[in-house]
mmCIF file of C-alpha atoms in Angstrom:
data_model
loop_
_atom_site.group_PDB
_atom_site.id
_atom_site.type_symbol
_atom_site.label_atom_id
_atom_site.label_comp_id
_atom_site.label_asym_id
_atom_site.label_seq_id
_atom_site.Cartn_x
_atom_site.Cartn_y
_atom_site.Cartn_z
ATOM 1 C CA UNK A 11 -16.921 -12.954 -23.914
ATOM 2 C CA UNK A 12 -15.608 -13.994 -20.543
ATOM 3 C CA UNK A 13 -16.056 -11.904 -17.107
ATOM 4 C CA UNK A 14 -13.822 -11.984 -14.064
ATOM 5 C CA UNK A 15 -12.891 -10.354 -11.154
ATOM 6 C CA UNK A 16 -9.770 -10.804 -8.916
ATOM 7 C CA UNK A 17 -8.377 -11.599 -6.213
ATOM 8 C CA UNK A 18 -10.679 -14.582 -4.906
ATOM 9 C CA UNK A 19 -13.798 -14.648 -7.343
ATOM 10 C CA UNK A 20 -12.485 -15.373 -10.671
ATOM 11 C CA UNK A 21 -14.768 -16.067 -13.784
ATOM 12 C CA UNK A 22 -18.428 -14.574 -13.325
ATOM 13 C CA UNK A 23 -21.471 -13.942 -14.915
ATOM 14 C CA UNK A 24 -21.614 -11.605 -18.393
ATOM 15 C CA UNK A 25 -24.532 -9.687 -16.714
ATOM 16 C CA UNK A 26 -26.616 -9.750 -12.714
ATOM 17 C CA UNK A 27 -25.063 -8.316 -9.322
ATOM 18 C CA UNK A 28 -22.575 -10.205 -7.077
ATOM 19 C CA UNK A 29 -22.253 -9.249 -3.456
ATOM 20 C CA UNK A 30 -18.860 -9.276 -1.622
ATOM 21 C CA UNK A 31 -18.026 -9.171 2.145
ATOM 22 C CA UNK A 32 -14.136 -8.842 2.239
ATOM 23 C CA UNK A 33 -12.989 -8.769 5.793
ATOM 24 C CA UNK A 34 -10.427 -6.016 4.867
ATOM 25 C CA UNK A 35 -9.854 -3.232 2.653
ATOM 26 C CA UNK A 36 -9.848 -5.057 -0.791
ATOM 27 C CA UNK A 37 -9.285 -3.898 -4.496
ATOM 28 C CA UNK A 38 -11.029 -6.166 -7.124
ATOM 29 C CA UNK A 39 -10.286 -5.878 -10.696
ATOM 30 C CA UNK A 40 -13.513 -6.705 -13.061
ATOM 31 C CA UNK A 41 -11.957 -7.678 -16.374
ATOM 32 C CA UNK A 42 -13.956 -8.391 -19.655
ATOM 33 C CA UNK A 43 -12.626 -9.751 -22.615
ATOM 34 C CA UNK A 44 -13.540 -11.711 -26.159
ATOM 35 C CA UNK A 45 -10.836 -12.568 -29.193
ATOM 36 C CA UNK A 46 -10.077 -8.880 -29.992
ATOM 37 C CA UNK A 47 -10.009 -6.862 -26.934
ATOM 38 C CA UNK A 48 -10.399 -6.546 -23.091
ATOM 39 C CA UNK A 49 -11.281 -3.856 -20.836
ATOM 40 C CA UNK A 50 -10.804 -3.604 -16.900
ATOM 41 C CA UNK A 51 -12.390 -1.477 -14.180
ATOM 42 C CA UNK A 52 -11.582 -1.691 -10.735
ATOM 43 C CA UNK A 53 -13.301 -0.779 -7.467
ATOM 44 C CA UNK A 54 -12.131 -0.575 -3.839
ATOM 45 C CA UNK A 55 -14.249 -1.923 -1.182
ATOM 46 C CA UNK A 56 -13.030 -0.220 2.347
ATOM 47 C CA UNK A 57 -13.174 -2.379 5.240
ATOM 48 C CA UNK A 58 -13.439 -0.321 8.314
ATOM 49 C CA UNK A 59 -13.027 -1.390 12.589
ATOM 50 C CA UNK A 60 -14.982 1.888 12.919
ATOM 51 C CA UNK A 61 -15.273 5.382 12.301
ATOM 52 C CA UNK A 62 -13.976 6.483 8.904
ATOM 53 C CA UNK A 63 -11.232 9.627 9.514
ATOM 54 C CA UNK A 64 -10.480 10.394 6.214
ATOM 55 C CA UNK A 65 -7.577 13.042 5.887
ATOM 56 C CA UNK A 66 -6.288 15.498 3.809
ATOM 57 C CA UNK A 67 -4.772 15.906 -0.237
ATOM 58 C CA UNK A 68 -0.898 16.286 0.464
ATOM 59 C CA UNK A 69 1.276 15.345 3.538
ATOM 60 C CA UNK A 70 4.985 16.556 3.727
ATOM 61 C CA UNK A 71 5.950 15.351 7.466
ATOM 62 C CA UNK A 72 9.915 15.884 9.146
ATOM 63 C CA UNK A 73 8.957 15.165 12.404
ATOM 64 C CA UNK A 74 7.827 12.856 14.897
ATOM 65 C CA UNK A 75 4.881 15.417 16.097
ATOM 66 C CA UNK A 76 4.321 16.168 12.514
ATOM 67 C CA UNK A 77 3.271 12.539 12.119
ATOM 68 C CA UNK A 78 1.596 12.145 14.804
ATOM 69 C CA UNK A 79 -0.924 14.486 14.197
ATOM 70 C CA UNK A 80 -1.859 12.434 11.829
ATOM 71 C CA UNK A 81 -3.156 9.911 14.310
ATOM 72 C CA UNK A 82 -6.379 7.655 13.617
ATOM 73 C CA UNK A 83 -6.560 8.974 9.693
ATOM 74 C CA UNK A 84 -8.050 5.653 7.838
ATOM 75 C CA UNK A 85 -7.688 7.279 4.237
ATOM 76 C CA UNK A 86 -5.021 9.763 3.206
ATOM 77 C CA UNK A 87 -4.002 11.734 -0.466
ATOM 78 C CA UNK A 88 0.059 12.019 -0.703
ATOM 79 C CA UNK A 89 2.111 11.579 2.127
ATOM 80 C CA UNK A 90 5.865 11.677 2.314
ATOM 81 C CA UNK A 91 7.614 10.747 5.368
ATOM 82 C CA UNK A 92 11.358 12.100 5.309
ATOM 83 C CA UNK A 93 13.119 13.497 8.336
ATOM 84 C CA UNK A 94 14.874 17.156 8.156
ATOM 85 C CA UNK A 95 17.140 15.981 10.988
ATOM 86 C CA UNK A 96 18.489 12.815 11.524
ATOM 87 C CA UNK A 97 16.342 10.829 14.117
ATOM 88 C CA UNK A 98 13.529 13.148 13.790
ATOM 89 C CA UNK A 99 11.456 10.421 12.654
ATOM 90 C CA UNK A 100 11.459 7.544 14.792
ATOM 91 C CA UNK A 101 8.143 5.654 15.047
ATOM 92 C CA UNK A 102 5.018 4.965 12.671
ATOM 93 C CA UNK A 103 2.610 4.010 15.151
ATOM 94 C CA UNK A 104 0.182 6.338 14.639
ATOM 95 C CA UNK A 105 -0.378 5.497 11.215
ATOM 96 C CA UNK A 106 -1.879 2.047 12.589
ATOM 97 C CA UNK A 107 -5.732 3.037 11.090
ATOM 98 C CA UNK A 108 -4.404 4.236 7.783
ATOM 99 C CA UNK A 109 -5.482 0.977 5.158
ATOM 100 C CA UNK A 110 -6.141 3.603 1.797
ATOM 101 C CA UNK A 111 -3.415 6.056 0.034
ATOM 102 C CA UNK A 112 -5.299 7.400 -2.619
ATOM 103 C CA UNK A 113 -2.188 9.602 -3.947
ATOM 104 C CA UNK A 114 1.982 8.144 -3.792
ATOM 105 C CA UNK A 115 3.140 7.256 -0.435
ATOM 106 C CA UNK A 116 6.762 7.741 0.202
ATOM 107 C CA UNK A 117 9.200 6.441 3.331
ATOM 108 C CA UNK A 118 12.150 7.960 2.921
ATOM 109 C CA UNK A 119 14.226 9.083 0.056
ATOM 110 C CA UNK A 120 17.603 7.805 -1.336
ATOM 111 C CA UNK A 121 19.489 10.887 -0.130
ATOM 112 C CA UNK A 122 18.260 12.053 3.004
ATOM 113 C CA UNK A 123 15.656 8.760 4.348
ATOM 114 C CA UNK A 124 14.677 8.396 7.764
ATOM 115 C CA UNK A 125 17.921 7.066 9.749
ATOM 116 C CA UNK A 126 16.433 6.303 13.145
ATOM 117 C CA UNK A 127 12.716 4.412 11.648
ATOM 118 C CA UNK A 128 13.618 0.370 12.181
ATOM 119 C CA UNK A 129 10.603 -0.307 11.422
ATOM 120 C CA UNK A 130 7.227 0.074 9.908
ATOM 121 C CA UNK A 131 4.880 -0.798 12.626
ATOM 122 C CA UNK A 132 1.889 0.712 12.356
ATOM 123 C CA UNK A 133 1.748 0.142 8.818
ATOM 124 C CA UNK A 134 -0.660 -3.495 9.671
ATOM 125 C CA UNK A 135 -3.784 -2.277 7.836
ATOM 126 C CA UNK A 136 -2.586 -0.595 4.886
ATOM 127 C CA UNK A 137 -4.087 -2.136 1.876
ATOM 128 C CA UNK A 138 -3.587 -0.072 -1.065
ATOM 129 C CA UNK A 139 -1.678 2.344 -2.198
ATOM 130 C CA UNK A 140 -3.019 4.370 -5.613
ATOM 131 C CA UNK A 141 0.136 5.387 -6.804
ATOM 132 C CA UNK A 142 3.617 4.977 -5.832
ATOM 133 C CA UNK A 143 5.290 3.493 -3.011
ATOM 134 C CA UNK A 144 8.888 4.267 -2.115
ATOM 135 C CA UNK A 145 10.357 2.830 0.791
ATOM 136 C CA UNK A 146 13.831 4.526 0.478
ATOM 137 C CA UNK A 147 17.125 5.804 2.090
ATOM 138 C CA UNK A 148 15.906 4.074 5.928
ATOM 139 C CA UNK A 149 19.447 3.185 7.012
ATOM 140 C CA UNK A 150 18.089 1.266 10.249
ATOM 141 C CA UNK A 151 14.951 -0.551 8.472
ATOM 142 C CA UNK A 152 15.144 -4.506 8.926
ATOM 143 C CA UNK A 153 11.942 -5.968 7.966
ATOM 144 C CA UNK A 154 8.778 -5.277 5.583
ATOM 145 C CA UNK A 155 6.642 -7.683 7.892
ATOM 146 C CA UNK A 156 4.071 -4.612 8.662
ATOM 147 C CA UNK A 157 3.096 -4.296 4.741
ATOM 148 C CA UNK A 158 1.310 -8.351 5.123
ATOM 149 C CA UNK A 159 -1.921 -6.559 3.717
ATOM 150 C CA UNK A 160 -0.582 -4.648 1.391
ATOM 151 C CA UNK A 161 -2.710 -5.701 -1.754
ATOM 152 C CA UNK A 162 -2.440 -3.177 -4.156
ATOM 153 C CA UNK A 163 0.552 -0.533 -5.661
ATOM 154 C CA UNK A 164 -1.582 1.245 -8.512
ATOM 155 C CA UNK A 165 1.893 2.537 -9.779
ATOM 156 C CA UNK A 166 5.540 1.920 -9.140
ATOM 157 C CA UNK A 167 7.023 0.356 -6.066
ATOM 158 C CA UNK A 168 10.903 1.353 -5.753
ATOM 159 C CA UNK A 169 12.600 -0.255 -2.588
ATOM 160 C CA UNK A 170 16.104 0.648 -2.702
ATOM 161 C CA UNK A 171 19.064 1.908 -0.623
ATOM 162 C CA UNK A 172 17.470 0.621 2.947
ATOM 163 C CA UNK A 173 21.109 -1.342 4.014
ATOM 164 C CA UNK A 174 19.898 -3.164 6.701
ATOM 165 C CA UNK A 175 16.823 -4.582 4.990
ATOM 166 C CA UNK A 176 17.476 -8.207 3.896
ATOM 167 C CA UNK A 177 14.100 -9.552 2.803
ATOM 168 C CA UNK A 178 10.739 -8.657 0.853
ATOM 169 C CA UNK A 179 9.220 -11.283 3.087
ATOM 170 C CA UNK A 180 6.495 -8.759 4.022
ATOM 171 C CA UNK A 181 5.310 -8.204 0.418
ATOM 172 C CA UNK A 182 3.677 -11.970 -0.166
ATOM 173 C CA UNK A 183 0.350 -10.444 -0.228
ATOM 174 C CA UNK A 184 1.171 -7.998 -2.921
ATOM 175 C CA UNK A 185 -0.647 -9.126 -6.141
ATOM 176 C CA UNK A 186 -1.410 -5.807 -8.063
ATOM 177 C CA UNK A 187 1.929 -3.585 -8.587
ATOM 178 C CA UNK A 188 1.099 -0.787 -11.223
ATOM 179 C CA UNK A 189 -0.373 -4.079 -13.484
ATOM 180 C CA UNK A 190 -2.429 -7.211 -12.416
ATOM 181 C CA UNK A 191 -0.971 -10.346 -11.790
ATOM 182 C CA UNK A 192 -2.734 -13.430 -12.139
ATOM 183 C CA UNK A 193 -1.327 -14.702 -8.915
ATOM 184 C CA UNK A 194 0.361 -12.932 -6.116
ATOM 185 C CA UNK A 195 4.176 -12.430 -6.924
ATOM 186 C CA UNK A 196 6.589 -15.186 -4.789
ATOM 187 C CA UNK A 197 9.679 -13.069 -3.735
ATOM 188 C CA UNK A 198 12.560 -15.043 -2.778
ATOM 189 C CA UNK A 199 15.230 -14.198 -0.680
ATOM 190 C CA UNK A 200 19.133 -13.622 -2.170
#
């Protein structure tokens, strides 16, 4: 029988305690298997600057004020980010504590996205994401460069019709998307 745990331990002890200090929000996958069979459980360790603001189940926000009442949350359940009118939506700023989705996190949709967001600043500390991630329909977006700690997409992660958005630069830190990978994913550019 052999015992790991990823990212950054690796093979471990079949039985005793291991302490961890991660310096940000980190999901570890403890994985045991023998010649038959393996089973995997994973834990989240939460990494916080500071007080814990952990918000509510489901988000639907249209607007800019919508979104910024949602200022300082560190842990949130669903949210969907899609503008009713174009340019409603402009900024993500106030998202900059959120570092845990526990639900499907969606920018944008392919049919009606969020023309005037360029960006996803405020994004920095965002860690994991439980379910899915769409990043979708954001005519002006340009970069993924905010998403550098993104660890973790527990299920499907669907990045389409975002024209101006040349790279998946941002996602190098990615290593878990809906299945472990042994090592974090290299994206190239096209």
């Amino acid at each position: 029988i052999t015992v790991s745990i990823l990212p950054d331990i690796g093979e471990v002890e079949l039985s005793g305690s291991l302490q961890v200090t991660p310096t940000q929000t980190t999901s570890y996958r403890l994985t045991a298997s023998n010649a038959v069979d393996s089973f995997t459980a994973r834990v989240i360790v939460t990494v916080l600057d500071g007080e814990s603001k952990v918000c509510g189940d489901v988000f639907l926000v249209s607007t800019q004020a919508k979104l910024d009442e949602l200022a300082g949350c560190t842990e949130i359940g669903n949210l969907f980010i899609q503008d009713t009118e174009p340019g409603a939506i402009t900024s993500l700023q106030e998202l900059s504590e959120l570092s845990y989705v526990s639900g499907a996190l969606e920018i944008g949709m392919p049919f009606q996205g969020n023309n005037a967001l360029s960006s996803l600043a405020g994004l920095e500390k965002l860690a994991v994401v439980d379910s899915t991630l769409v990043i979708g329909g954001n005519a002006a977006l340009t970069s993924l460069e905010n998403l550098a700690n993104l660890r973790e997409v527990g299920g499907a992660l669907i990045i389409r019709q975002n024209p101006q958005l040349n790279s998946l630069a941002g996602l190098a830190n990615l290593s878990t998307v809906g299945l472990n990978f042994p090592e974090p994913p290299k994206f190239e550019d096209d």
